[in-house]
């Protein structure tokens, strides 16, 4: 493909980019696009790692500690709906519009939160921000699917992972410094201005390489009203489930049951048919993404708390114990991006899940006083290496197995699996943690009541999550659709 030439349509199911000479994602044909979208990911990553530092200060100043958890869950709830909307929008009209609207909403949400005079306005801003984030992440996957040749997709996914390394290390420190010297509001208000430059670089390139419907010969298809309704159901169900997990009383069973009743049919309708049966091919790719992300993130949420309450570390030192993981995660993603590892991708993903299971199972060893704290940092770095192998590869395989006209819908399914597994497994782990005297858990942040937690409460979180990760290692053996049992089966359609 010459420098950002338009795609050449060859029918509704076969539109592909024109081939370019061998090179990387920074060759002239891709340079502006790559720099632009990587910069967007970098800023989103910086925001994601920075707001957690400023959030407690904001909640105290706005007299909104009671709504603290909802500042996180509001983002998650609206992003789920936006993911489905973005998938349909991108498949029907191209990713340019949802990406532009998403970045605009993301920035508007930051401004709303940064200027809020009351906690409910702060939470509203987080909800708007989540809507924008959901639109952006799915639209970016469709951009990768349309604008990059298959040989370059592992590299751009590795670049996305690398974009999180610096923010994960310096984001909390930078946010703490800004909060202390300038005020928490500038953590939110500073990022929208920084988005302008990457947008100016990326949008013209996206317009020329990935805009418009896949089938340029006909009118765009109408939005699927049923999937939109299911998206509303999954968002409402997730919100109710999070509320029940944050308010561990008998009365909370009612919203929990209602949330589950909304979630189950929505999930079955929005994910590929056979996902929860681990059917070979795309369903197992989507399932593996949720199993990997859910087990790892649910366990990671308790690592700093365990180090603070059981080993006496400061919150800052506990956070820095995970810093090496950002580097090894990017390393794993880089390994999966190399062409010579492509034939062994499924084996690498099995290995990755075994490494994740090992790290999660080894974490509670620091509950024993004679075990040095640094061993957990090393174990978690090993787990992050495994996550880098798995997460990047699931993205690559999803785009490989998705026809161009279904890239948006399937990318949305991948992101839904990721996000929903996080909240479900965190809710389950948090309930077990609280039941054994660990304290309350809300929105991905474990909080000990009274400053101490019973050691057993941590064990009942980490060991089950390690078992879930081992299930993921089995799922990783079912990613190849080329089996006799899979012949003639549809793997890309949602459950009827």
Short mmCIF file of C-alpha atoms in Angstrom, two decimals:
data_model
loop_
_atom_site.label_atom_id
_atom_site.label_comp_id
_atom_site.label_asym_id
_atom_site.label_seq_id
_atom_site.Cartn_x
_atom_site.Cartn_y
_atom_site.Cartn_z
CA UNK A 1 0.00 0.00 0.00
CA UNK A 2 1.46 3.36 -0.97
CA UNK A 3 1.42 6.18 1.51
CA UNK A 4 -2.14 6.08 2.83
CA UNK A 5 -3.86 5.15 -0.42
CA UNK A 6 -7.56 4.29 -0.21
CA UNK A 7 -8.49 0.65 0.19
CA UNK A 8 -9.44 -1.17 -3.00
CA UNK A 9 -12.90 -2.74 -2.60
CA UNK A 10 -13.25 -6.25 -3.99
CA UNK A 11 -16.67 -7.21 -2.66
CA UNK A 12 -18.45 -7.11 0.65
CA UNK A 13 -16.42 -9.84 2.31
CA UNK A 14 -12.99 -9.45 0.79
CA UNK A 15 -11.97 -5.81 1.15
CA UNK A 16 -8.31 -5.71 2.13
CA UNK A 17 -5.57 -3.07 2.19
CA UNK A 18 -3.34 -2.85 -0.88
CA UNK A 19 -0.05 -4.62 -0.15
CA UNK A 20 3.00 -2.51 0.64
CA UNK A 21 6.67 -3.40 0.53
CA UNK A 22 7.99 -5.28 3.59
CA UNK A 23 8.60 -2.99 6.54
CA UNK A 24 7.32 -2.08 9.97
CA UNK A 25 4.55 -0.02 11.48
CA UNK A 26 6.71 3.10 11.16
CA UNK A 27 7.39 2.75 7.45
CA UNK A 28 6.15 5.81 5.49
CA UNK A 29 2.82 4.21 4.57
CA UNK A 30 1.89 3.73 8.23
CA UNK A 31 3.99 6.26 10.15
CA UNK A 32 1.41 8.99 10.77
CA UNK A 33 -1.33 6.49 11.59
CA UNK A 34 0.86 4.48 13.96
CA UNK A 35 2.21 7.51 15.82
CA UNK A 36 -1.28 8.96 16.15
CA UNK A 37 -3.11 5.91 17.48
CA UNK A 38 -0.22 4.85 19.74
CA UNK A 39 -0.24 8.35 21.23
CA UNK A 40 -3.97 8.07 21.88
CA UNK A 41 -3.43 4.75 23.68
CA UNK A 42 -0.58 6.31 25.67
CA UNK A 43 -2.77 9.15 26.90
CA UNK A 44 -5.64 6.80 27.76
CA UNK A 45 -3.16 4.63 29.68
CA UNK A 46 -1.77 7.63 31.52
CA UNK A 47 -5.26 8.71 32.50
CA UNK A 48 -6.20 5.21 33.66
CA UNK A 49 -3.14 4.92 35.91
CA UNK A 50 -3.29 8.50 37.19
CA UNK A 51 -6.93 8.95 38.20
CA UNK A 52 -6.73 6.32 40.92
CA UNK A 53 -4.21 8.51 42.72
CA UNK A 54 -6.33 11.66 42.49
CA UNK A 55 -9.70 9.99 43.10
CA UNK A 56 -9.55 9.75 46.93
CA UNK A 57 -8.58 13.43 47.22
CA UNK A 58 -11.41 14.42 44.87
CA UNK A 59 -13.95 12.35 46.80
CA UNK A 60 -12.94 13.91 50.12
CA UNK A 61 -13.01 17.46 48.76
CA UNK A 62 -16.42 16.91 47.17
CA UNK A 63 -17.74 15.23 50.33
CA UNK A 64 -18.52 12.14 48.29
CA UNK A 65 -16.78 9.20 49.95
CA UNK A 66 -20.11 7.34 49.96
CA UNK A 67 -20.14 7.51 46.14
CA UNK A 68 -16.46 6.72 45.74
CA UNK A 69 -16.91 3.24 44.27
CA UNK A 70 -19.48 4.51 41.79
CA UNK A 71 -16.87 6.80 40.25
CA UNK A 72 -15.21 3.61 39.01
CA UNK A 73 -18.30 1.53 38.23
CA UNK A 74 -19.94 4.37 36.26
CA UNK A 75 -17.03 4.29 33.83
CA UNK A 76 -17.26 0.54 33.42
CA UNK A 77 -21.04 0.45 33.00
CA UNK A 78 -21.27 3.01 30.21
CA UNK A 79 -18.20 1.63 28.43
CA UNK A 80 -19.91 -1.76 28.06
CA UNK A 81 -22.81 -0.22 26.17
CA UNK A 82 -20.45 1.92 24.09
CA UNK A 83 -18.40 -1.12 23.04
CA UNK A 84 -21.42 -2.74 21.40
CA UNK A 85 -22.49 0.53 19.80
CA UNK A 86 -18.98 1.17 18.49
CA UNK A 87 -18.76 -2.33 17.00
CA UNK A 88 -21.95 -1.84 15.01
CA UNK A 89 -21.12 1.73 14.07
CA UNK A 90 -17.64 0.78 12.86
CA UNK A 91 -18.85 -2.20 10.82
CA UNK A 92 -21.56 -0.16 9.12
CA UNK A 93 -19.92 3.24 8.60
CA UNK A 94 -16.26 2.74 9.39
CA UNK A 95 -14.31 3.50 12.58
CA UNK A 96 -13.66 7.21 11.95
CA UNK A 97 -16.91 8.58 13.40
CA UNK A 98 -17.08 6.41 16.54
CA UNK A 99 -13.40 7.13 17.19
CA UNK A 100 -13.90 10.88 16.84
CA UNK A 101 -17.07 10.93 18.94
CA UNK A 102 -15.43 8.63 21.49
CA UNK A 103 -12.39 10.83 21.98
CA UNK A 104 -14.67 13.86 22.24
CA UNK A 105 -16.80 12.16 24.89
CA UNK A 106 -13.70 10.96 26.74
CA UNK A 107 -12.36 14.52 26.88
CA UNK A 108 -15.77 15.96 27.81
CA UNK A 109 -16.04 13.49 30.69
CA UNK A 110 -12.62 14.50 31.99
CA UNK A 111 -13.62 18.17 31.88
CA UNK A 112 -16.92 17.43 33.65
CA UNK A 113 -15.15 15.55 36.44
CA UNK A 114 -12.36 18.10 36.67
CA UNK A 115 -14.76 21.01 37.10
CA UNK A 116 -17.35 19.21 39.25
CA UNK A 117 -18.63 21.02 42.29
CA UNK A 118 -20.48 18.00 43.65
CA UNK A 119 -19.74 14.27 43.70
CA UNK A 120 -22.74 13.38 41.54
CA UNK A 121 -21.34 15.60 38.77
CA UNK A 122 -17.97 13.91 39.20
CA UNK A 123 -19.60 10.49 38.79
CA UNK A 124 -21.53 11.77 35.76
CA UNK A 125 -18.26 12.86 34.19
CA UNK A 126 -16.80 9.41 34.76
CA UNK A 127 -19.85 7.89 33.05
CA UNK A 128 -19.41 10.14 30.00
CA UNK A 129 -15.73 9.32 29.98
CA UNK A 130 -16.47 5.58 30.06
CA UNK A 131 -18.84 5.95 27.12
CA UNK A 132 -16.09 7.61 25.14
CA UNK A 133 -13.51 5.04 26.18
CA UNK A 134 -15.75 2.17 25.04
CA UNK A 135 -16.24 3.78 21.63
CA UNK A 136 -12.52 4.42 21.21
CA UNK A 137 -11.10 1.00 22.10
CA UNK A 138 -13.33 -0.93 19.70
CA UNK A 139 -12.91 1.61 16.90
CA UNK A 140 -9.12 1.36 17.24
CA UNK A 141 -9.31 -2.42 16.78
CA UNK A 142 -11.27 -1.90 13.57
CA UNK A 143 -8.67 0.63 12.40
CA UNK A 144 -5.98 -2.00 12.93
CA UNK A 145 -8.07 -4.58 11.08
CA UNK A 146 -8.63 -2.34 8.06
CA UNK A 147 -5.49 -0.25 7.78
CA UNK A 148 -2.74 -2.75 8.65
CA UNK A 149 -1.74 -5.86 6.78
CA UNK A 150 -1.96 -9.07 8.77
CA UNK A 151 1.83 -9.29 9.08
CA UNK A 152 1.90 -5.94 10.95
CA UNK A 153 -0.96 -6.50 13.37
CA UNK A 154 1.11 -8.30 16.04
CA UNK A 155 3.57 -5.38 15.99
CA UNK A 156 0.93 -2.68 16.42
CA UNK A 157 -0.67 -4.66 19.26
CA UNK A 158 2.76 -4.92 20.89
CA UNK A 159 3.12 -1.16 20.52
CA UNK A 160 -0.26 -0.72 22.25
CA UNK A 161 1.02 -2.82 25.17
CA UNK A 162 4.29 -0.88 25.30
CA UNK A 163 2.30 2.35 25.51
CA UNK A 164 1.18 1.28 28.98
CA UNK A 165 4.68 0.78 30.40
CA UNK A 166 5.70 4.37 31.10
CA UNK A 167 2.23 5.43 32.32
CA UNK A 168 2.04 2.46 34.68
CA UNK A 169 5.34 3.49 36.27
CA UNK A 170 5.19 7.29 36.27
CA UNK A 171 1.43 7.86 36.10
CA UNK A 172 0.69 7.52 39.83
CA UNK A 173 3.81 9.50 40.76
CA UNK A 174 3.01 12.30 38.31
CA UNK A 175 -0.63 12.39 39.41
CA UNK A 176 0.42 12.54 43.05
CA UNK A 177 2.77 15.43 42.36
CA UNK A 178 0.16 17.36 40.37
CA UNK A 179 -2.49 16.68 43.03
CA UNK A 180 -0.21 17.88 45.80
CA UNK A 181 1.06 21.06 44.12
CA UNK A 182 -1.66 22.09 41.65
CA UNK A 183 -4.75 20.24 42.85
CA UNK A 184 -6.55 17.06 41.81
CA UNK A 185 -8.60 18.87 39.16
CA UNK A 186 -5.58 19.32 36.91
CA UNK A 187 -5.09 15.55 36.70
CA UNK A 188 -8.40 15.51 34.80
CA UNK A 189 -8.22 18.85 33.01
CA UNK A 190 -4.70 18.46 31.63
CA UNK A 191 -5.28 15.39 29.47
CA UNK A 192 -7.96 16.73 27.03
CA UNK A 193 -5.55 19.37 25.74
CA UNK A 194 -2.90 16.71 25.09
CA UNK A 195 -5.27 14.67 22.91
CA UNK A 196 -5.38 17.36 20.21
CA UNK A 197 -1.95 16.58 18.71
CA UNK A 198 -2.38 12.80 18.24
CA UNK A 199 -5.86 13.43 16.82
CA UNK A 200 -4.47 15.86 14.28
CA UNK A 201 -1.93 13.24 13.23
CA UNK A 202 -4.16 10.17 13.19
CA UNK A 203 -7.55 11.28 11.87
CA UNK A 204 -6.46 12.24 8.32
CA UNK A 205 -4.66 8.90 8.03
CA UNK A 206 -7.69 6.99 9.30
CA UNK A 207 -9.95 8.87 6.89
CA UNK A 208 -7.83 7.73 3.93
CA UNK A 209 -7.20 4.14 4.98
CA UNK A 210 -10.05 2.85 7.14
CA UNK A 211 -13.12 5.05 6.81
CA UNK A 212 -16.46 4.14 5.28
CA UNK A 213 -18.33 0.82 5.18
CA UNK A 214 -16.59 -2.36 4.06
CA UNK A 215 -19.06 -2.79 1.23
CA UNK A 216 -18.65 0.48 -0.65
CA UNK A 217 -21.14 -0.59 -3.31
CA UNK A 218 -24.30 -0.36 -1.19
CA UNK A 219 -25.95 1.69 1.51
CA UNK A 220 -24.76 1.03 5.08
CA UNK A 221 -26.85 -1.55 6.93
CA UNK A 222 -29.14 -0.37 9.70
CA UNK A 223 -28.14 -0.78 13.32
CA UNK A 224 -29.24 -4.03 14.94
CA UNK A 225 -31.86 -2.95 17.48
CA UNK A 226 -31.74 -6.29 19.27
CA UNK A 227 -28.01 -5.97 19.97
CA UNK A 228 -28.49 -2.42 21.20
CA UNK A 229 -31.15 -3.63 23.65
CA UNK A 230 -28.84 -6.42 24.78
CA UNK A 231 -26.09 -3.85 25.30
CA UNK A 232 -28.40 -1.86 27.56
CA UNK A 233 -29.17 -5.08 29.42
CA UNK A 234 -25.53 -5.96 29.96
CA UNK A 235 -24.76 -2.44 31.19
CA UNK A 236 -27.69 -2.38 33.61
CA UNK A 237 -26.94 -5.92 34.80
CA UNK A 238 -23.28 -5.12 35.40
CA UNK A 239 -24.21 -1.98 37.33
CA UNK A 240 -26.59 -3.90 39.60
CA UNK A 241 -24.04 -6.67 40.14
CA UNK A 242 -21.38 -4.14 41.10
CA UNK A 243 -23.80 -2.43 43.49
CA UNK A 244 -24.57 -5.76 45.16
CA UNK A 245 -20.85 -6.55 45.49
CA UNK A 246 -20.18 -3.15 47.08
CA UNK A 247 -23.01 -3.43 49.63
CA UNK A 248 -22.68 -6.85 51.23
CA UNK A 249 -26.04 -7.11 52.99
CA UNK A 250 -28.93 -9.54 52.57
CA UNK A 251 -30.93 -6.80 50.86
CA UNK A 252 -28.21 -6.62 48.21
CA UNK A 253 -29.17 -10.09 47.00
CA UNK A 254 -32.15 -8.62 45.17
CA UNK A 255 -30.19 -6.24 42.88
CA UNK A 256 -27.60 -8.98 42.49
CA UNK A 257 -30.20 -11.48 41.26
CA UNK A 258 -31.80 -8.90 38.95
CA UNK A 259 -28.38 -7.99 37.60
CA UNK A 260 -27.56 -11.61 36.87
CA UNK A 261 -30.96 -12.08 35.18
CA UNK A 262 -30.15 -9.17 32.86
CA UNK A 263 -26.57 -10.23 32.26
CA UNK A 264 -27.05 -13.86 31.26
CA UNK A 265 -29.24 -13.38 28.15
CA UNK A 266 -27.28 -10.26 27.16
CA UNK A 267 -23.95 -12.07 27.34
CA UNK A 268 -25.28 -15.06 25.41
CA UNK A 269 -26.58 -12.72 22.73
CA UNK A 270 -23.51 -10.51 22.39
CA UNK A 271 -20.66 -13.02 22.50
CA UNK A 272 -19.93 -15.51 19.70
CA UNK A 273 -22.02 -18.66 19.75
CA UNK A 274 -20.33 -21.37 21.80
CA UNK A 275 -18.12 -19.00 23.84
CA UNK A 276 -18.92 -20.57 27.20
CA UNK A 277 -18.62 -24.06 25.73
CA UNK A 278 -15.08 -23.16 24.59
CA UNK A 279 -15.95 -24.02 21.00
CA UNK A 280 -12.84 -24.06 18.85
CA UNK A 281 -11.78 -20.91 17.04
CA UNK A 282 -13.19 -17.46 17.68
CA UNK A 283 -15.42 -18.44 20.67
CA UNK A 284 -12.40 -19.78 22.55
CA UNK A 285 -10.36 -16.68 21.67
CA UNK A 286 -13.06 -14.46 23.19
CA UNK A 287 -13.42 -16.74 26.23
CA UNK A 288 -9.67 -16.86 26.83
CA UNK A 289 -9.48 -13.07 26.85
CA UNK A 290 -12.03 -12.92 29.66
CA UNK A 291 -10.48 -15.77 31.66
CA UNK A 292 -6.99 -14.27 31.41
CA UNK A 293 -7.94 -10.68 32.16
CA UNK A 294 -10.49 -11.53 34.85
CA UNK A 295 -8.32 -13.91 36.86
CA UNK A 296 -5.24 -11.70 36.69
CA UNK A 297 -6.86 -8.32 37.40
CA UNK A 298 -9.06 -9.71 40.17
CA UNK A 299 -5.96 -11.11 41.87
CA UNK A 300 -3.85 -8.01 41.23
CA UNK A 301 -6.44 -5.82 42.95
CA UNK A 302 -5.54 -7.51 46.24
CA UNK A 303 -1.74 -7.45 45.94
CA UNK A 304 -1.13 -3.91 47.26
CA UNK A 305 -3.64 -4.42 50.08
CA UNK A 306 -1.93 -7.66 51.11
CA UNK A 307 1.47 -5.97 51.19
CA UNK A 308 0.16 -3.01 53.20
CA UNK A 309 -1.90 -4.90 55.79
CA UNK A 310 0.19 -8.06 56.15
CA UNK A 311 3.77 -6.90 55.56
CA UNK A 312 3.56 -3.26 56.63
CA UNK A 313 4.60 -1.63 53.34
CA UNK A 314 3.51 1.90 52.54
CA UNK A 315 0.90 2.26 49.77
CA UNK A 316 3.56 3.80 47.51
CA UNK A 317 6.02 0.93 48.02
CA UNK A 318 3.23 -1.61 47.58
CA UNK A 319 2.34 0.02 44.26
CA UNK A 320 5.93 0.08 43.10
CA UNK A 321 6.19 -3.66 43.78
CA UNK A 322 4.09 -4.09 40.63
CA UNK A 323 6.07 -1.64 38.49
CA UNK A 324 8.36 -4.28 36.97
CA UNK A 325 5.26 -6.01 35.63
CA UNK A 326 4.70 -3.23 33.10
CA UNK A 327 8.09 -3.94 31.55
CA UNK A 328 7.63 -7.71 31.40
CA UNK A 329 4.08 -7.35 30.03
CA UNK A 330 5.46 -5.28 27.15
CA UNK A 331 8.23 -7.85 26.70
CA UNK A 332 5.71 -10.66 26.35
CA UNK A 333 3.72 -8.65 23.85
CA UNK A 334 6.92 -7.95 21.90
CA UNK A 335 7.76 -11.67 21.81
CA UNK A 336 4.36 -12.57 20.35
CA UNK A 337 4.76 -9.86 17.71
CA UNK A 338 7.87 -11.38 16.13
CA UNK A 339 7.27 -13.19 12.86
CA UNK A 340 9.31 -16.23 13.84
CA UNK A 341 7.05 -16.90 16.85
CA UNK A 342 3.82 -16.78 14.82
CA UNK A 343 3.77 -20.56 14.08
CA UNK A 344 3.97 -21.22 17.82
CA UNK A 345 1.39 -18.65 18.91
CA UNK A 346 -1.05 -21.14 20.50
CA UNK A 347 1.76 -22.83 22.44
CA UNK A 348 2.99 -19.47 23.67
CA UNK A 349 -0.51 -18.67 24.87
CA UNK A 350 -0.71 -21.94 26.82
CA UNK A 351 2.67 -21.10 28.37
CA UNK A 352 1.44 -17.59 29.13
CA UNK A 353 -1.57 -18.84 31.06
CA UNK A 354 0.60 -21.28 33.01
CA UNK A 355 2.86 -18.36 33.97
CA UNK A 356 -0.18 -16.35 35.04
CA UNK A 357 -1.45 -19.24 37.18
CA UNK A 358 1.98 -19.64 38.77
CA UNK A 359 2.21 -15.95 39.65
CA UNK A 360 -1.26 -15.83 41.21
CA UNK A 361 -0.69 -19.04 43.19
CA UNK A 362 2.72 -17.84 44.42
CA UNK A 363 1.50 -14.40 45.57
CA UNK A 364 0.10 -15.44 48.99
CA UNK A 365 3.48 -16.92 49.91
CA UNK A 366 4.41 -13.47 51.26
CA UNK A 367 1.85 -14.03 54.01
CA UNK A 368 4.65 -16.07 55.59
CA UNK A 369 6.92 -13.58 57.40
CA UNK A 370 10.12 -15.43 56.43
CA UNK A 371 9.39 -15.01 52.69
CA UNK A 372 11.01 -11.81 51.33
CA UNK A 373 8.59 -9.28 49.87
CA UNK A 374 10.66 -8.97 46.70
CA UNK A 375 9.73 -12.53 45.74
CA UNK A 376 6.19 -11.34 45.06
CA UNK A 377 7.48 -8.60 42.77
CA UNK A 378 9.43 -11.21 40.79
CA UNK A 379 6.51 -13.64 40.67
CA UNK A 380 4.17 -10.90 39.48
CA UNK A 381 6.64 -9.91 36.78
CA UNK A 382 6.51 -13.51 35.55
CA UNK A 383 2.72 -13.35 35.48
CA UNK A 384 2.80 -10.08 33.54
CA UNK A 385 5.12 -11.71 31.01
CA UNK A 386 2.47 -14.39 30.51
CA UNK A 387 -0.25 -11.75 30.17
CA UNK A 388 1.77 -10.01 27.48
CA UNK A 389 1.96 -13.25 25.53
CA UNK A 390 -1.77 -13.91 25.87
CA UNK A 391 -3.48 -10.52 25.57
CA UNK A 392 -1.60 -9.41 22.46
CA UNK A 393 -2.16 -12.78 20.83
CA UNK A 394 -5.90 -12.84 21.50
CA UNK A 395 -6.20 -9.48 19.74
CA UNK A 396 -4.20 -10.74 16.75
CA UNK A 397 -6.17 -13.98 16.48
CA UNK A 398 -9.50 -12.19 16.79
CA UNK A 399 -8.74 -9.96 13.80
CA UNK A 400 -7.37 -12.93 11.85
CA UNK A 401 -10.57 -14.93 12.40
CA UNK A 402 -12.96 -12.01 11.75
CA UNK A 403 -14.28 -11.19 8.27
CA UNK A 404 -13.82 -7.46 7.53
CA UNK A 405 -17.54 -6.73 7.91
CA UNK A 406 -17.57 -8.34 11.39
CA UNK A 407 -14.34 -6.88 12.82
CA UNK A 408 -16.21 -4.29 14.89
CA UNK A 409 -18.79 -6.68 16.32
CA UNK A 410 -16.16 -9.27 17.21
CA UNK A 411 -13.79 -6.65 18.67
CA UNK A 412 -16.66 -5.48 20.87
CA UNK A 413 -17.22 -9.08 22.01
CA UNK A 414 -13.54 -9.38 22.95
CA UNK A 415 -13.64 -6.19 25.01
CA UNK A 416 -16.94 -7.19 26.66
CA UNK A 417 -15.45 -10.54 27.66
CA UNK A 418 -12.44 -8.74 29.13
CA UNK A 419 -14.42 -6.14 31.08
CA UNK A 420 -17.23 -8.40 32.25
CA UNK A 421 -14.89 -11.10 33.50
CA UNK A 422 -13.13 -8.44 35.54
CA UNK A 423 -16.26 -7.39 37.39
CA UNK A 424 -17.69 -10.90 37.83
CA UNK A 425 -14.48 -12.47 39.15
CA UNK A 426 -13.71 -9.43 41.29
CA UNK A 427 -17.21 -9.57 42.76
CA UNK A 428 -16.79 -13.29 43.53
CA UNK A 429 -13.33 -12.83 44.99
CA UNK A 430 -14.42 -9.78 46.93
CA UNK A 431 -17.38 -11.58 48.45
CA UNK A 432 -15.13 -14.44 49.61
CA UNK A 433 -12.58 -11.95 50.91
CA UNK A 434 -15.18 -10.05 52.94
CA UNK A 435 -16.80 -13.24 54.25
CA UNK A 436 -13.51 -14.33 55.83
CA UNK A 437 -12.86 -11.01 57.55
CA UNK A 438 -10.98 -9.23 54.79
CA UNK A 439 -13.09 -6.06 54.57
CA UNK A 440 -15.11 -4.45 51.79
CA UNK A 441 -14.25 -4.51 48.10
CA UNK A 442 -15.57 -2.11 45.52
CA UNK A 443 -14.91 -1.24 41.88
CA UNK A 444 -11.62 -2.99 41.58
CA UNK A 445 -10.12 -1.57 44.78
CA UNK A 446 -9.86 -3.68 47.89
CA UNK A 447 -10.34 -1.72 51.10
CA UNK A 448 -9.63 -3.16 54.49
CA UNK A 449 -11.88 -2.20 57.36
CA UNK A 450 -10.07 -1.30 60.53
CA UNK A 451 -6.67 -1.38 58.82
CA UNK A 452 -6.22 -5.17 59.01
CA UNK A 453 -7.36 -8.26 57.16
CA UNK A 454 -7.23 -11.93 58.05
CA UNK A 455 -4.50 -13.75 56.07
CA UNK A 456 -6.91 -16.54 55.10
CA UNK A 457 -9.07 -13.97 53.30
CA UNK A 458 -6.27 -13.42 50.79
CA UNK A 459 -5.72 -17.13 50.24
CA UNK A 460 -9.37 -17.67 49.22
CA UNK A 461 -8.93 -15.00 46.57
CA UNK A 462 -5.61 -15.98 45.03
CA UNK A 463 -5.91 -19.78 44.87
CA UNK A 464 -9.31 -19.86 43.06
CA UNK A 465 -8.05 -17.22 40.59
CA UNK A 466 -5.00 -19.39 39.95
CA UNK A 467 -7.36 -22.28 39.18
CA UNK A 468 -9.28 -20.06 36.75
CA UNK A 469 -6.00 -19.21 35.03
CA UNK A 470 -5.22 -22.92 34.66
CA UNK A 471 -8.60 -23.36 32.97
CA UNK A 472 -7.42 -20.63 30.62
CA UNK A 473 -4.38 -22.75 29.75
CA UNK A 474 -6.79 -25.48 28.59
CA UNK A 475 -8.90 -22.99 26.63
CA UNK A 476 -5.70 -21.86 24.90
CA UNK A 477 -5.41 -25.34 23.35
CA UNK A 478 -8.72 -24.78 21.51
CA UNK A 479 -7.92 -21.65 19.52
CA UNK A 480 -7.29 -23.34 16.19
CA UNK A 481 -10.60 -23.62 14.28
CA UNK A 482 -9.20 -26.04 11.69
CA UNK A 483 -10.59 -29.26 13.18
CA UNK A 484 -13.06 -31.78 11.75
CA UNK A 485 -15.55 -31.02 14.52
CA UNK A 486 -15.57 -27.38 13.56
CA UNK A 487 -16.31 -27.86 9.86
CA UNK A 488 -19.45 -26.15 8.72
CA UNK A 489 -19.99 -24.36 12.04
CA UNK A 490 -20.52 -20.63 12.28
CA UNK A 491 -18.11 -19.11 14.79
CA UNK A 492 -18.60 -15.42 14.25
CA UNK A 493 -22.32 -15.04 14.81
CA UNK A 494 -23.80 -14.13 18.15
CA UNK A 495 -25.97 -16.61 19.95
CA UNK A 496 -29.50 -16.62 18.66
#
